[in-house]
Coordinates of C-alpha atoms and ligand atoms in Angstrom, one line a residue:
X1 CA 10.0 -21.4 17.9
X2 CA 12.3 -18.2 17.6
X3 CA 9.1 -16.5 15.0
X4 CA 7.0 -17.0 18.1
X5 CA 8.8 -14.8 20.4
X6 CA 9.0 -12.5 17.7
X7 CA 5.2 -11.9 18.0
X8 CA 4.7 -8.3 20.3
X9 CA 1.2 -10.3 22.0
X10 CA -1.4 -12.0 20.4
X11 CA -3.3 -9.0 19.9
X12 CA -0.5 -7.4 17.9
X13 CA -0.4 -10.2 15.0
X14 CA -1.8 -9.5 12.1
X15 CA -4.1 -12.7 12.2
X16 CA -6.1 -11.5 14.9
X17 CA -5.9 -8.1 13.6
X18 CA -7.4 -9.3 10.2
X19 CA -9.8 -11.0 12.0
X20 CA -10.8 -8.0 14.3
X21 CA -11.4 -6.0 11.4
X22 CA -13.2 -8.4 9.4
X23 CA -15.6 -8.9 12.5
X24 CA -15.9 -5.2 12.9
X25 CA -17.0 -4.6 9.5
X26 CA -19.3 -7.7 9.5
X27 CA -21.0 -6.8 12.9
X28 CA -21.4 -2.7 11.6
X29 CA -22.7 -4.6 8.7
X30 CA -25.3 -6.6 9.7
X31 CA -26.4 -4.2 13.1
X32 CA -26.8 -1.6 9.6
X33 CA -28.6 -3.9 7.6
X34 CA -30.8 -5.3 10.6
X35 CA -31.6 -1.6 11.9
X36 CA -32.8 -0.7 8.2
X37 CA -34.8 -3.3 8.0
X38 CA -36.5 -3.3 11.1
X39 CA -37.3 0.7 10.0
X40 CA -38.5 -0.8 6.7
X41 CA -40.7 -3.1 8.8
X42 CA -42.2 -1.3 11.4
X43 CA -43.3 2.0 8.3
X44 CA -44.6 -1.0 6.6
X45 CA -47.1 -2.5 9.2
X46 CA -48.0 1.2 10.5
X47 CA -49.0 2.2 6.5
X48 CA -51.1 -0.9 6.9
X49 CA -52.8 0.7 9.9
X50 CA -52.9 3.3 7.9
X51 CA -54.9 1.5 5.4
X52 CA -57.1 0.1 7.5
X53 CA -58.0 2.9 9.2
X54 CA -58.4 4.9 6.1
X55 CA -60.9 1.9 4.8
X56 CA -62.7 2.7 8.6
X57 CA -62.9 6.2 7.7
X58 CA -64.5 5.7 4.1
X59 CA -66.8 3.3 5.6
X60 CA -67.9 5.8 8.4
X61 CA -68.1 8.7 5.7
X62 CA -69.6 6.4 3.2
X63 CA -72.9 6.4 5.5
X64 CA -72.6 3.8 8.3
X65 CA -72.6 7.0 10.5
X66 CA -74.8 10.0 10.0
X67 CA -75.6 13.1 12.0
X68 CA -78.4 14.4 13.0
X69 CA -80.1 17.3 14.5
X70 CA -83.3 16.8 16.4
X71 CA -85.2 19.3 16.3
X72 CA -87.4 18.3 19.6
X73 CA -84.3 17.7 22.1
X74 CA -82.4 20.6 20.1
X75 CA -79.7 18.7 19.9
X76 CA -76.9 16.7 17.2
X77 CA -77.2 13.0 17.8
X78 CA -75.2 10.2 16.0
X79 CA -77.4 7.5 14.2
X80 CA -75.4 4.4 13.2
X81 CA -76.9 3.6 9.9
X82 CA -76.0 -0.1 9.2
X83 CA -77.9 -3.4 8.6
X84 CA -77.6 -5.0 11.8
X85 CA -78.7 -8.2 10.1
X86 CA -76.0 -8.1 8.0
X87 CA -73.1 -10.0 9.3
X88 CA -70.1 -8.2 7.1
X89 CA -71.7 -4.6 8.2
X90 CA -72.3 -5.5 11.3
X91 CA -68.4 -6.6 11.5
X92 CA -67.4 -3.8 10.0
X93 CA -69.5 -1.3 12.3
X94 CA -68.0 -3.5 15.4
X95 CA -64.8 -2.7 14.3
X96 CA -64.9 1.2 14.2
X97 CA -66.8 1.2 17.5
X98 CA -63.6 -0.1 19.5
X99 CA -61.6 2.7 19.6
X100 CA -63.6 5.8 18.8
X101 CA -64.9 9.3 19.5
X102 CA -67.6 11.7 17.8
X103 CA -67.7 15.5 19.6
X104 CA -69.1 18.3 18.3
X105 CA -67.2 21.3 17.3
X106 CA -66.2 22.5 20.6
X107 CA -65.2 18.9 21.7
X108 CA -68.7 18.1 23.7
X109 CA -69.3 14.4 23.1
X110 CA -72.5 13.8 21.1
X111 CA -74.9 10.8 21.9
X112 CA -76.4 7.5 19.9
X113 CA -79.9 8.5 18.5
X114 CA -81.2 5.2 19.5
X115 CA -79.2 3.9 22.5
X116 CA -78.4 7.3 23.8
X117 CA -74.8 6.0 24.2
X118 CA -72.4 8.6 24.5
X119 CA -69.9 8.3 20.8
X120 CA -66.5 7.3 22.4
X121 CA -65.5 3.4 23.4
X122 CA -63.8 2.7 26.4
X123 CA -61.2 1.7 24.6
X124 CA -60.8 5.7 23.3
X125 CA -61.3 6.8 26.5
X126 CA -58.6 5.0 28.4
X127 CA -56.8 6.6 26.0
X128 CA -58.3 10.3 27.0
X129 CA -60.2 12.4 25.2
X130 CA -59.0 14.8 23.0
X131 CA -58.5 18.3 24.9
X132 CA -61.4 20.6 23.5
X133 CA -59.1 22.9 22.9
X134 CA -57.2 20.3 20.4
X135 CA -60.4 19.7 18.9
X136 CA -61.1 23.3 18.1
X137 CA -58.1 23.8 16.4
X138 CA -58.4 20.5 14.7
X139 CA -62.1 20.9 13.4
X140 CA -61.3 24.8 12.1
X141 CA -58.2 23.5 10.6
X142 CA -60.5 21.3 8.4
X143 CA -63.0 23.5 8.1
X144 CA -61.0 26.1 6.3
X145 CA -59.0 23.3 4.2
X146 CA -62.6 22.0 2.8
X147 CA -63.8 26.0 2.0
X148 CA -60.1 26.1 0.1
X149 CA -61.0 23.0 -1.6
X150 CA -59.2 20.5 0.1
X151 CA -61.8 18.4 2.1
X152 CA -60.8 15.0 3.7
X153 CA -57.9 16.2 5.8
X154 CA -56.7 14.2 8.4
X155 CA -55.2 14.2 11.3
X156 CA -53.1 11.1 12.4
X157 CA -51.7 11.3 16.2
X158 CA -49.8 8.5 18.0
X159 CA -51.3 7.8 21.5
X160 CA -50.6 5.1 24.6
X161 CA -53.1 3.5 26.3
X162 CA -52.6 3.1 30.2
X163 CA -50.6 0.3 30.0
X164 CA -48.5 2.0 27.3
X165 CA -49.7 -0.3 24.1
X166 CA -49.2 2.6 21.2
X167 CA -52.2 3.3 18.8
X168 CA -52.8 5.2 16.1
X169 CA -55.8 8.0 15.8
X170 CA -57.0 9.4 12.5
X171 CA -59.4 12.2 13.2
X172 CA -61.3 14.5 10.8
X173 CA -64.7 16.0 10.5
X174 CA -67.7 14.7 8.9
X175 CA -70.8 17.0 8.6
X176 CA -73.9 17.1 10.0
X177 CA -76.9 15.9 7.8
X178 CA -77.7 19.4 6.4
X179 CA -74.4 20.4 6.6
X180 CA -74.8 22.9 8.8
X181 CA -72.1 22.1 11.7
X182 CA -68.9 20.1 11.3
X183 CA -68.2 17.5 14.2
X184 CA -64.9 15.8 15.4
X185 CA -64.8 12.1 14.2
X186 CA -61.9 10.3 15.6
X187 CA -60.8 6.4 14.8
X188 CA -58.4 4.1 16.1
X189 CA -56.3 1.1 16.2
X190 CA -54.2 -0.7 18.2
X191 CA -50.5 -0.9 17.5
X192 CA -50.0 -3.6 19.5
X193 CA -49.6 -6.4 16.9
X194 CA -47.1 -4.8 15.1
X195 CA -44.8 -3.8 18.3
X196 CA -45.8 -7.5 18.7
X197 CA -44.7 -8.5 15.5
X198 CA -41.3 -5.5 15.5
X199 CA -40.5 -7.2 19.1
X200 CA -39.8 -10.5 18.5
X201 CA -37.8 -9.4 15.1
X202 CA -35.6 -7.4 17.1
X203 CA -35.0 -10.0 19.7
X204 CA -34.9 -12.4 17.2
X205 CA -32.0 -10.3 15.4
X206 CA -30.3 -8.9 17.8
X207 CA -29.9 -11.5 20.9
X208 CA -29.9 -14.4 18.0
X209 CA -29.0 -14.0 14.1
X210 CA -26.2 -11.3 14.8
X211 CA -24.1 -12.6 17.8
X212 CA -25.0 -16.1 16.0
X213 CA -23.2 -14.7 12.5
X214 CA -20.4 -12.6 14.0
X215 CA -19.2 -16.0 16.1
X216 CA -19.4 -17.9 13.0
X217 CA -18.2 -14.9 10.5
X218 CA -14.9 -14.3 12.7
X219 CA -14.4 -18.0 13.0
X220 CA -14.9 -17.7 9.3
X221 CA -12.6 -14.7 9.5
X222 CA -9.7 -16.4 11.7
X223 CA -9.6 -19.2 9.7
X224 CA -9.2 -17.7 6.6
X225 CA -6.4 -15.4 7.6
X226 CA -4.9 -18.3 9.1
X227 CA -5.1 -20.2 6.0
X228 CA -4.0 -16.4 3.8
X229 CA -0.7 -16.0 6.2
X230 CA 0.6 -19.7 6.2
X231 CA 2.7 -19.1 3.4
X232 CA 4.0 -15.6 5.0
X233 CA 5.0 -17.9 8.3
X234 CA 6.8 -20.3 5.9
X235 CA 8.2 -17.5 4.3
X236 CA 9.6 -16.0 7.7
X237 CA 10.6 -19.8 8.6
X238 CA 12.7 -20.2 5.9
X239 CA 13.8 -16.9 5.8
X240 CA 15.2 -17.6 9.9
X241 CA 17.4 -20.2 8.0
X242 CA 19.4 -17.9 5.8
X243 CA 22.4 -16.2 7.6
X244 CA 25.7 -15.3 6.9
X245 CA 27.2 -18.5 6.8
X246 CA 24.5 -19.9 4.1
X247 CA 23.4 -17.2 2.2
X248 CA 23.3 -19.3 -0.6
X249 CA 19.7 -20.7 0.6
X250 CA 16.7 -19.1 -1.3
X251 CA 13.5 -19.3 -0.3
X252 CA 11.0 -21.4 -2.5
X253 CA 8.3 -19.5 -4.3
X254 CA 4.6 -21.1 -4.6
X255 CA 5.1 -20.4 -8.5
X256 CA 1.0 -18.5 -8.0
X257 CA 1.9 -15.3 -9.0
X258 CA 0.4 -13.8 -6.4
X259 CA 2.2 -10.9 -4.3
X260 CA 3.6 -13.1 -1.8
X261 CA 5.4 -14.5 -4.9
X262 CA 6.6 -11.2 -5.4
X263 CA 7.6 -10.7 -2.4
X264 CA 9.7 -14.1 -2.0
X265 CA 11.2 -13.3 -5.1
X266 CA 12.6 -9.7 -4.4
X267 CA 13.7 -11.1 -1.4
X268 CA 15.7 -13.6 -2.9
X269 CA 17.0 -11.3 -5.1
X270 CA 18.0 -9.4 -2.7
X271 CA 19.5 -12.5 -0.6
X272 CA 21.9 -12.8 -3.9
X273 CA 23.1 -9.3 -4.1
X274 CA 23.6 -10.3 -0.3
X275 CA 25.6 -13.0 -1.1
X276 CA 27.4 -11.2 -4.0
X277 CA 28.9 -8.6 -1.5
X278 CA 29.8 -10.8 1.3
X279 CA 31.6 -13.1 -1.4
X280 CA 33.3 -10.0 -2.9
X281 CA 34.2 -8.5 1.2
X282 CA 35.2 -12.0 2.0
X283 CA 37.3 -12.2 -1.7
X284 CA 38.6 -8.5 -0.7
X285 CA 39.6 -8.8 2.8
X286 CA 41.7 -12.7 1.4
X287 CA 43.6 -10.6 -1.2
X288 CA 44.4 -7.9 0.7
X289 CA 46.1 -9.8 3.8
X290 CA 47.4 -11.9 0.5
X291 CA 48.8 -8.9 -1.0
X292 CA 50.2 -7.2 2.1
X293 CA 51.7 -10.3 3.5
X294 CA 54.2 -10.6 0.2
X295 CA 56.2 -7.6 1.1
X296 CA 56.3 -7.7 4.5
X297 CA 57.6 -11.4 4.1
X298 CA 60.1 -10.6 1.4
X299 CA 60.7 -7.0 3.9
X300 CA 61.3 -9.5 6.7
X301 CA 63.5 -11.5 5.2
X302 CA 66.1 -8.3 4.3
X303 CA 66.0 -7.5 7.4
X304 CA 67.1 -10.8 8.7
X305 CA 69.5 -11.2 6.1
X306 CA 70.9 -7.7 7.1
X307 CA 70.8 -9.1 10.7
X308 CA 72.6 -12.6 10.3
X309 CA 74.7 -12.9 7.4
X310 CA 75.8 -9.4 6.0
X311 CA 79.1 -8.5 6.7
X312 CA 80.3 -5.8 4.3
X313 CA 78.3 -2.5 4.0
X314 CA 77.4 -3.3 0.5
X315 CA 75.7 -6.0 1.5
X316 CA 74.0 -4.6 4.3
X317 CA 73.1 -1.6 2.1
X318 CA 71.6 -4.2 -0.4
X319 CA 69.3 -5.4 2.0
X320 CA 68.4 -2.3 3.2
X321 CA 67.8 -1.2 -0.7
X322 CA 65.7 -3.9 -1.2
X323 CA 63.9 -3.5 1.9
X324 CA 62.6 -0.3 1.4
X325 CA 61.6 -1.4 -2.4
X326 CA 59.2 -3.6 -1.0
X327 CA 58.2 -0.7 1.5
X328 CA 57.4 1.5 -1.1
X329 CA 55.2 -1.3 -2.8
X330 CA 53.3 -1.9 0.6
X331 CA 52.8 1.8 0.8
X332 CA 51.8 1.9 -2.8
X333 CA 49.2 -0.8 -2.2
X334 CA 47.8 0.8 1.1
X335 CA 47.4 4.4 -1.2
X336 CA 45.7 2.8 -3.9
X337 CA 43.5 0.7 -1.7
X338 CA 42.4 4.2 0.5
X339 CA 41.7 5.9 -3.1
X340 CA 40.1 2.7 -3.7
X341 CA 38.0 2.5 -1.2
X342 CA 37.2 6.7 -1.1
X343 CA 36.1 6.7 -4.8
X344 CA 33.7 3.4 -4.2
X345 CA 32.2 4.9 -0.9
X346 CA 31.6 8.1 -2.5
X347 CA 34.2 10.4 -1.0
X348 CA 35.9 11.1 -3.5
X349 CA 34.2 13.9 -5.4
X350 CA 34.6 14.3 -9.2
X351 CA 35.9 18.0 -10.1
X352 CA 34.6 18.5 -13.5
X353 CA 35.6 21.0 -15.9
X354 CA 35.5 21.7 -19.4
X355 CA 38.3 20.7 -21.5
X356 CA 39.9 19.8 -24.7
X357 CA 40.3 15.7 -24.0
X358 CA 42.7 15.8 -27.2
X359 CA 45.1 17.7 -25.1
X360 CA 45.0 15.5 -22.8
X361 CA 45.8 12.4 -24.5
X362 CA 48.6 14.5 -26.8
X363 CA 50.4 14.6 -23.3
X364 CA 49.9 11.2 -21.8
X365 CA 50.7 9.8 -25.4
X366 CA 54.5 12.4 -25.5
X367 CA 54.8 11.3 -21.9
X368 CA 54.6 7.5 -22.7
X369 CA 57.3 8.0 -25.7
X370 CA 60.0 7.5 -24.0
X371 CA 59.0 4.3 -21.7
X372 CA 57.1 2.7 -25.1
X373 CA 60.9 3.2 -26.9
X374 CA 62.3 1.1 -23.8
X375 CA 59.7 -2.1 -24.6
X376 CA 60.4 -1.9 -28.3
X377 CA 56.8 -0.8 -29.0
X378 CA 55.6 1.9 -31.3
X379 CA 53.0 4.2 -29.7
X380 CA 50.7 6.2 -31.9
X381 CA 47.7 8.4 -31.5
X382 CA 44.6 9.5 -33.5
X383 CA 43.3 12.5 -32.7
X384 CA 41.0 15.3 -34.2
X385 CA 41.7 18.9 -33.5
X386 CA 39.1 19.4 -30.5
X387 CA 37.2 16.9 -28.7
X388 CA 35.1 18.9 -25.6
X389 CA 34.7 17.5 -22.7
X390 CA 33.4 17.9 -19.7
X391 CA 35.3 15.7 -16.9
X392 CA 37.6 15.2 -14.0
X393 CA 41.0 15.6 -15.3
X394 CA 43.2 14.3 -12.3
X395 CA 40.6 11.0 -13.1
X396 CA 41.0 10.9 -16.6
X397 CA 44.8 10.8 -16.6
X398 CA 44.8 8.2 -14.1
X399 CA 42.0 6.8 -16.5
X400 CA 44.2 6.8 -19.7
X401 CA 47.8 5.9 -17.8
X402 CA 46.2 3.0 -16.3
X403 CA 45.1 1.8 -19.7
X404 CA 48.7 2.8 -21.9
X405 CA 50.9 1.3 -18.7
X406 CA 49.1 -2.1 -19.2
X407 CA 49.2 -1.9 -23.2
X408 CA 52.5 -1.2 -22.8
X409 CA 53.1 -4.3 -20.0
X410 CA 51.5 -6.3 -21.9
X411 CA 52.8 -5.9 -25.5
X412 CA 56.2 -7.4 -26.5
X413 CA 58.6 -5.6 -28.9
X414 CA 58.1 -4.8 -32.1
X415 CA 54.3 -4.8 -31.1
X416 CA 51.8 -1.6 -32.1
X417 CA 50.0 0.4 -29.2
X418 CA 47.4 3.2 -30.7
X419 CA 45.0 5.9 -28.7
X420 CA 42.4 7.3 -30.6
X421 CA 39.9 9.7 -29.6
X422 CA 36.3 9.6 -31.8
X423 CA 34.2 12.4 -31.0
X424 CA 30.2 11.8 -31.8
X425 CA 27.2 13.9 -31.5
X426 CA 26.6 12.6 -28.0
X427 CA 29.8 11.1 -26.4
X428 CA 33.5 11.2 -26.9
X429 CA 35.1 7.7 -27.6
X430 CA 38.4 6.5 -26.4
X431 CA 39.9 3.8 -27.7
X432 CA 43.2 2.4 -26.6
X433 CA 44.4 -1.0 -29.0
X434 CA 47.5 -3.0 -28.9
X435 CA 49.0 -5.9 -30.4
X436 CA 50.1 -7.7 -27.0
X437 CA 49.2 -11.0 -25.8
X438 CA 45.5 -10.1 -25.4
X439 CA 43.0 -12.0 -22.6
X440 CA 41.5 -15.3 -23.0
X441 CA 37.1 -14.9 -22.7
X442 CA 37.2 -16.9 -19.7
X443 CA 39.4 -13.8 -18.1
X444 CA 38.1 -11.0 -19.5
X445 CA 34.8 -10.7 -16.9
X446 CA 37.5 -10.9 -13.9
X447 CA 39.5 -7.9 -15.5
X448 CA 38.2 -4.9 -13.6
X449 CA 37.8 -6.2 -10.2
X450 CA 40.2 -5.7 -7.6
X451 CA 43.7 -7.6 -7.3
X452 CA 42.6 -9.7 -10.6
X453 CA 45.4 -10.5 -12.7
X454 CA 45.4 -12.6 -15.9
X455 CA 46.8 -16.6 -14.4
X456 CA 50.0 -17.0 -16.2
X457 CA 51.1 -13.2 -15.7
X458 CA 53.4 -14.4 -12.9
X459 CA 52.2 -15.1 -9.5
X460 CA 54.8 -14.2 -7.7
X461 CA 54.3 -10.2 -7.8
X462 CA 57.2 -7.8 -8.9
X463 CA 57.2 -4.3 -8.8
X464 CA 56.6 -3.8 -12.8
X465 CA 53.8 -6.2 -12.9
X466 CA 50.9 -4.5 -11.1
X467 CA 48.5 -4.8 -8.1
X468 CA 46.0 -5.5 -9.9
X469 CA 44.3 -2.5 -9.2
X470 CA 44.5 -0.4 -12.5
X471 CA 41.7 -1.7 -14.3
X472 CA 39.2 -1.4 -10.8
X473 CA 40.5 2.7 -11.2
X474 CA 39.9 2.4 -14.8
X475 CA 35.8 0.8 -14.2
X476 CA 35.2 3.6 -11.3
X477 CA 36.4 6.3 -13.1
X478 CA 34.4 5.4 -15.9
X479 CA 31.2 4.7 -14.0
X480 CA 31.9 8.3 -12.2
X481 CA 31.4 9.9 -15.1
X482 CA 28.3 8.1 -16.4
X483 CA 30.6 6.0 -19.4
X484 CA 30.5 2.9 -21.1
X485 CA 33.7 0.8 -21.5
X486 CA 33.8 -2.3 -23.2
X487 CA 36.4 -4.6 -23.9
X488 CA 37.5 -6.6 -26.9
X489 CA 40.2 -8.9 -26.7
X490 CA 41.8 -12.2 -28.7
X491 CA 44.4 -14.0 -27.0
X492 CA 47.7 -13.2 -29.3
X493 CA 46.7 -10.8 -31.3
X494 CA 46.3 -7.8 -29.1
X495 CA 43.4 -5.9 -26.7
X496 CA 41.0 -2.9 -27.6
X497 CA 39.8 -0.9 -24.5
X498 CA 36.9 1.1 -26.0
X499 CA 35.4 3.8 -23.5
X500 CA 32.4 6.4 -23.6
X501 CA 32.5 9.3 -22.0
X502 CA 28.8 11.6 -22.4
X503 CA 29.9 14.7 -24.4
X504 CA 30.0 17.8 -22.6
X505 CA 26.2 19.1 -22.6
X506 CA 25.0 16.0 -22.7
X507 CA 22.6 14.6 -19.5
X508 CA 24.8 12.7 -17.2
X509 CA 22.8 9.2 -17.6
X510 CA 22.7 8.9 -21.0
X511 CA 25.4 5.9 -20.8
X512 CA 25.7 3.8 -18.6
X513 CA 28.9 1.2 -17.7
X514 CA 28.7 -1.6 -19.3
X515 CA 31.4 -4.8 -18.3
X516 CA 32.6 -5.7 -15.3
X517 CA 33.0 -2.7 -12.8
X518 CA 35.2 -2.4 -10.4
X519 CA 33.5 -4.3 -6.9
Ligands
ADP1 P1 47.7 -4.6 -13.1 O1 47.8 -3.3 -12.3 O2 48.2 -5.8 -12.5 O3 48.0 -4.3 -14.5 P2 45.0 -4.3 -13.9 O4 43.8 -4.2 -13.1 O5 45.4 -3.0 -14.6 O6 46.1 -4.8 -13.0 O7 44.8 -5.4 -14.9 C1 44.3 -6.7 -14.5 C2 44.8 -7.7 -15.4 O8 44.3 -7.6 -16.7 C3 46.3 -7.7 -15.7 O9 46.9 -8.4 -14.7 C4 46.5 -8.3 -17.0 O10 46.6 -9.7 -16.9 C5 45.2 -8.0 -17.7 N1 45.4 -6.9 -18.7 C6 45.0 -5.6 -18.5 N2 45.3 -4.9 -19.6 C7 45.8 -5.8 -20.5 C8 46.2 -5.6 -21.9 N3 46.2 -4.5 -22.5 N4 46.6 -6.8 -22.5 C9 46.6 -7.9 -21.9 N5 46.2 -8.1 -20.6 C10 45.8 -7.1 -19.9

């Protein structure tokens, strides 16, 4: 119901757009191929004219018509030399009377010898004579083409009769007897079958076989693209199901192969990275209130014990003490959540800069001395002499002190924590190993994201166990600098953080984070 208010008109959907287009083509089509062929078919029955006419012509040249000059009427007469009991010639001699005209030179018609006719039919002359000026031009035209060497030409002209029927002439000249004087011969035929014939084709194909095919083609047409965009309504149908309550709906795919297919299945691809975020937002926002409602419970309760029951200063002073711990763990949250939360929406910017990561580490590791001596542990480091690098070093610290605070955490006494930096031809490895209580597999994938820690650490929180939030640094600042970090760890024997960092020089997506980054 909803998909069909979604439709901007009828006109607007691509059905009847598919369609329209389809009939256009199909109509341009056929009016193309119809017009083609009606020109095919109308040169075709006038070269046949043609023909015939050209047959009338050899006939009349071939000696059924002679001229004559009589010497006691001084003048040119036409003699019609044919064997009138001759059925064939006397057909044939019929014929080339109907429409035809003999003049002499100057366009004077010339009579029959015997019947004293004068040489043009009716038929001719409801067509009108020639203009003797025409007939001039015409005969001297084939005069000088038969002196050149090129007798027989022809002239062919298109005339209407009064009532418009079209015919076609062929005129030339044909010599007297003795040869002496050329005179105007002119034939013709009636077009009138074949505009006869060209008529009812057009009406035929135009009134009938096109409007006939373009209803059925687009019917053809509409149906088809109704049948082509069924699956793309299904499609949008269950597509109106999925929202952000179920996101865990997919939409089925027809298994063809075909682009809709393709389409389906980005889709639901993209319906799960969908689902991925809203779980992780949902996940985020739980943990958060979660985390922040700890200390302001246990903040909360100081007060009110400061409140009701304390009497001395000391005690109040207790309260107060332990009051502001829990402050200064809610504002430590809050700051690591905004850093959090700047570095993943890309507003943090990386300052970069070449240095000597050895250094670096030689600090962190001196720093860490003292704190590892507290827990009992023995921290060592392997270093070469010069490790280049080029890379935040504000991130990197936080990098490395996230990583040697939790070996450290998590390592009892008389335990071994080691950093050791491998430099290669292309990156610089970082590896931080200890021998603490390690992570079970079932854990390790849930390491780097944010407010994970291991079950069994403890779930009430205490200031020296963590927010959970190291590790999330640890994946973003690794992922910021176009590193790999993987993770290798057996549940009593210890943990071995391994990172990659692209050497300095090297393109900045040659490695790429592997694990569990931070969400
Ligand atoms: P926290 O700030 O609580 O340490 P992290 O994000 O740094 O949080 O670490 C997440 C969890 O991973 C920790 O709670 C801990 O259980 C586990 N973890 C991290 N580093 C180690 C380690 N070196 N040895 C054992 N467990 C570790």
């Amino acid at each position: 119901m909803r998909l069909r208010r979604d439709y901007r008109g009828f006109t607007r959907g691509l059905r009847f757009r598919l369609t329209a287009s389809y009939a256009l083509f199909f109509a341009l089509l056929l009016i193309g191929v119809a017009t083609g062929f009606r020109q095919y078919l109308k040169t075709t029955l006038e070269n046949q004219v043609r023909d015939d006419l050209n047959d009338e012509w050899v006939s009349v040249k071939g000696g059924y018509l002679r001229i004559h000059y009589d010497y006691t009427a001084r003048k040119f007469f036409a003699d019609w030399y044919y064997d009138e009991t001759d059925k064939d010639e006397t057909t044939i001699v019929g014929d080339i009377q109907k429409v035809f005209l003999i003049t002499d030179g100057d366009g004077n018609v010339i009579l029959d010898q015997k019947t004293g006719d004068r040489q043009v039919s009716t038929g001719y002359e409801d067509l009108g004579i020639d203009k003797p000026a025409d007939i001039r031009a015409r005969v001297r035209e084939a005069v000088d083409a038969s002196r050149q060497g090129a007798p027989g030409k022809s002239f062919w002209i298109p005339r209407r009769d009064s009532d418009g029927t079209r015919y076609m002439i062929r005129a030339g000249i044909q010599w007297d007897q003795n040869h002496q004087q050329p005179f105007y011969v002119a034939l013709g035929e009636s077009l009138a079958d074949n505009d006869k014939v060209l008529g009812k084709y057009t009406v035929m194909t135009y009134v009938g076989v096109i409007p006939i095919s373009l209803i059925l083609g687009s019917l053809l047409g509409w149906f088809l693209a109704g049948r082509a965009l069924t699956p793309v309504r299904d499609v949008a149908q269950a597509a109106q199901r999925i929202s952000g309550s179920n996101l865990s709906l997919r939409i089925p795919t027809r298994q063809s192969g075909d682009e809709l297919d393709y389409l389906v299945r980005t889709f639901n691809r993209m319906i799960e990275r969908l689902e991925a975020s809203f779980q992780q937002m949902k996940q985020f926002s739980a943990d958060v209130s979660h985390e922040l409602r700890t200390p302001i419970t246990a903040i909360r309760g100081q007060l009110e014990v400061a409140l009701f029951t304390a009497k001395t200063t000391d005690q109040y002073r207790e309260a107060m003490f332990n009051a502001l711990q829990d402050i200064d763990r809610l504002s430590q949250i809050v700051r690591a959540l905004l850093l959090l939360a700047q570095a993943e929406s890309g507003q943090l910017v990386l300052q970069k800069s070449r240095l000597n990561l050895c250094e670096v580490v030689e600090d962190l590791v001196e720093q860490f001395q003292i704190p590892a001596e507290e827990a009992g542990v023995r921290l060592t480091a392997g270093l070469p002499a010069d490790c280049p690098a080029e890379v935040d070093r504000v991130q990197i610290e936080r990098m490395i002190n996230n990583l040697l605070s939790n070996a450290l955490k998590f390592t009892p006494k008389g335990g071994r924590v080691q950093v050791v930096v491998n430099p290669a031809p292309d990156c610089v490895e970082i590896v931080v190993e200890d021998t603490g209580r390690g992570i079970a597999p079932e854990y390790l994938p849930h390491i780097f994201d944010r407010f994970y820690r291991v079950p069994g650490s403890g779930t009430a929180p205490t200031p020296e166990q963590g927010l959970g939030l190291g590790l999330s640094f640890v994946a973003w600042i690794v992922r910021a600098h176009n590193g790999k970090i993987e993770v290798d760890s057996t549940p009593g024997k210890g943990t071995r953080f391994a990172i990659k960092l692209p050497a300095a020089g090297v393109g900045s997506d040659t490695l790429e984070l592997a694990g569990q980054p931070a969400a």
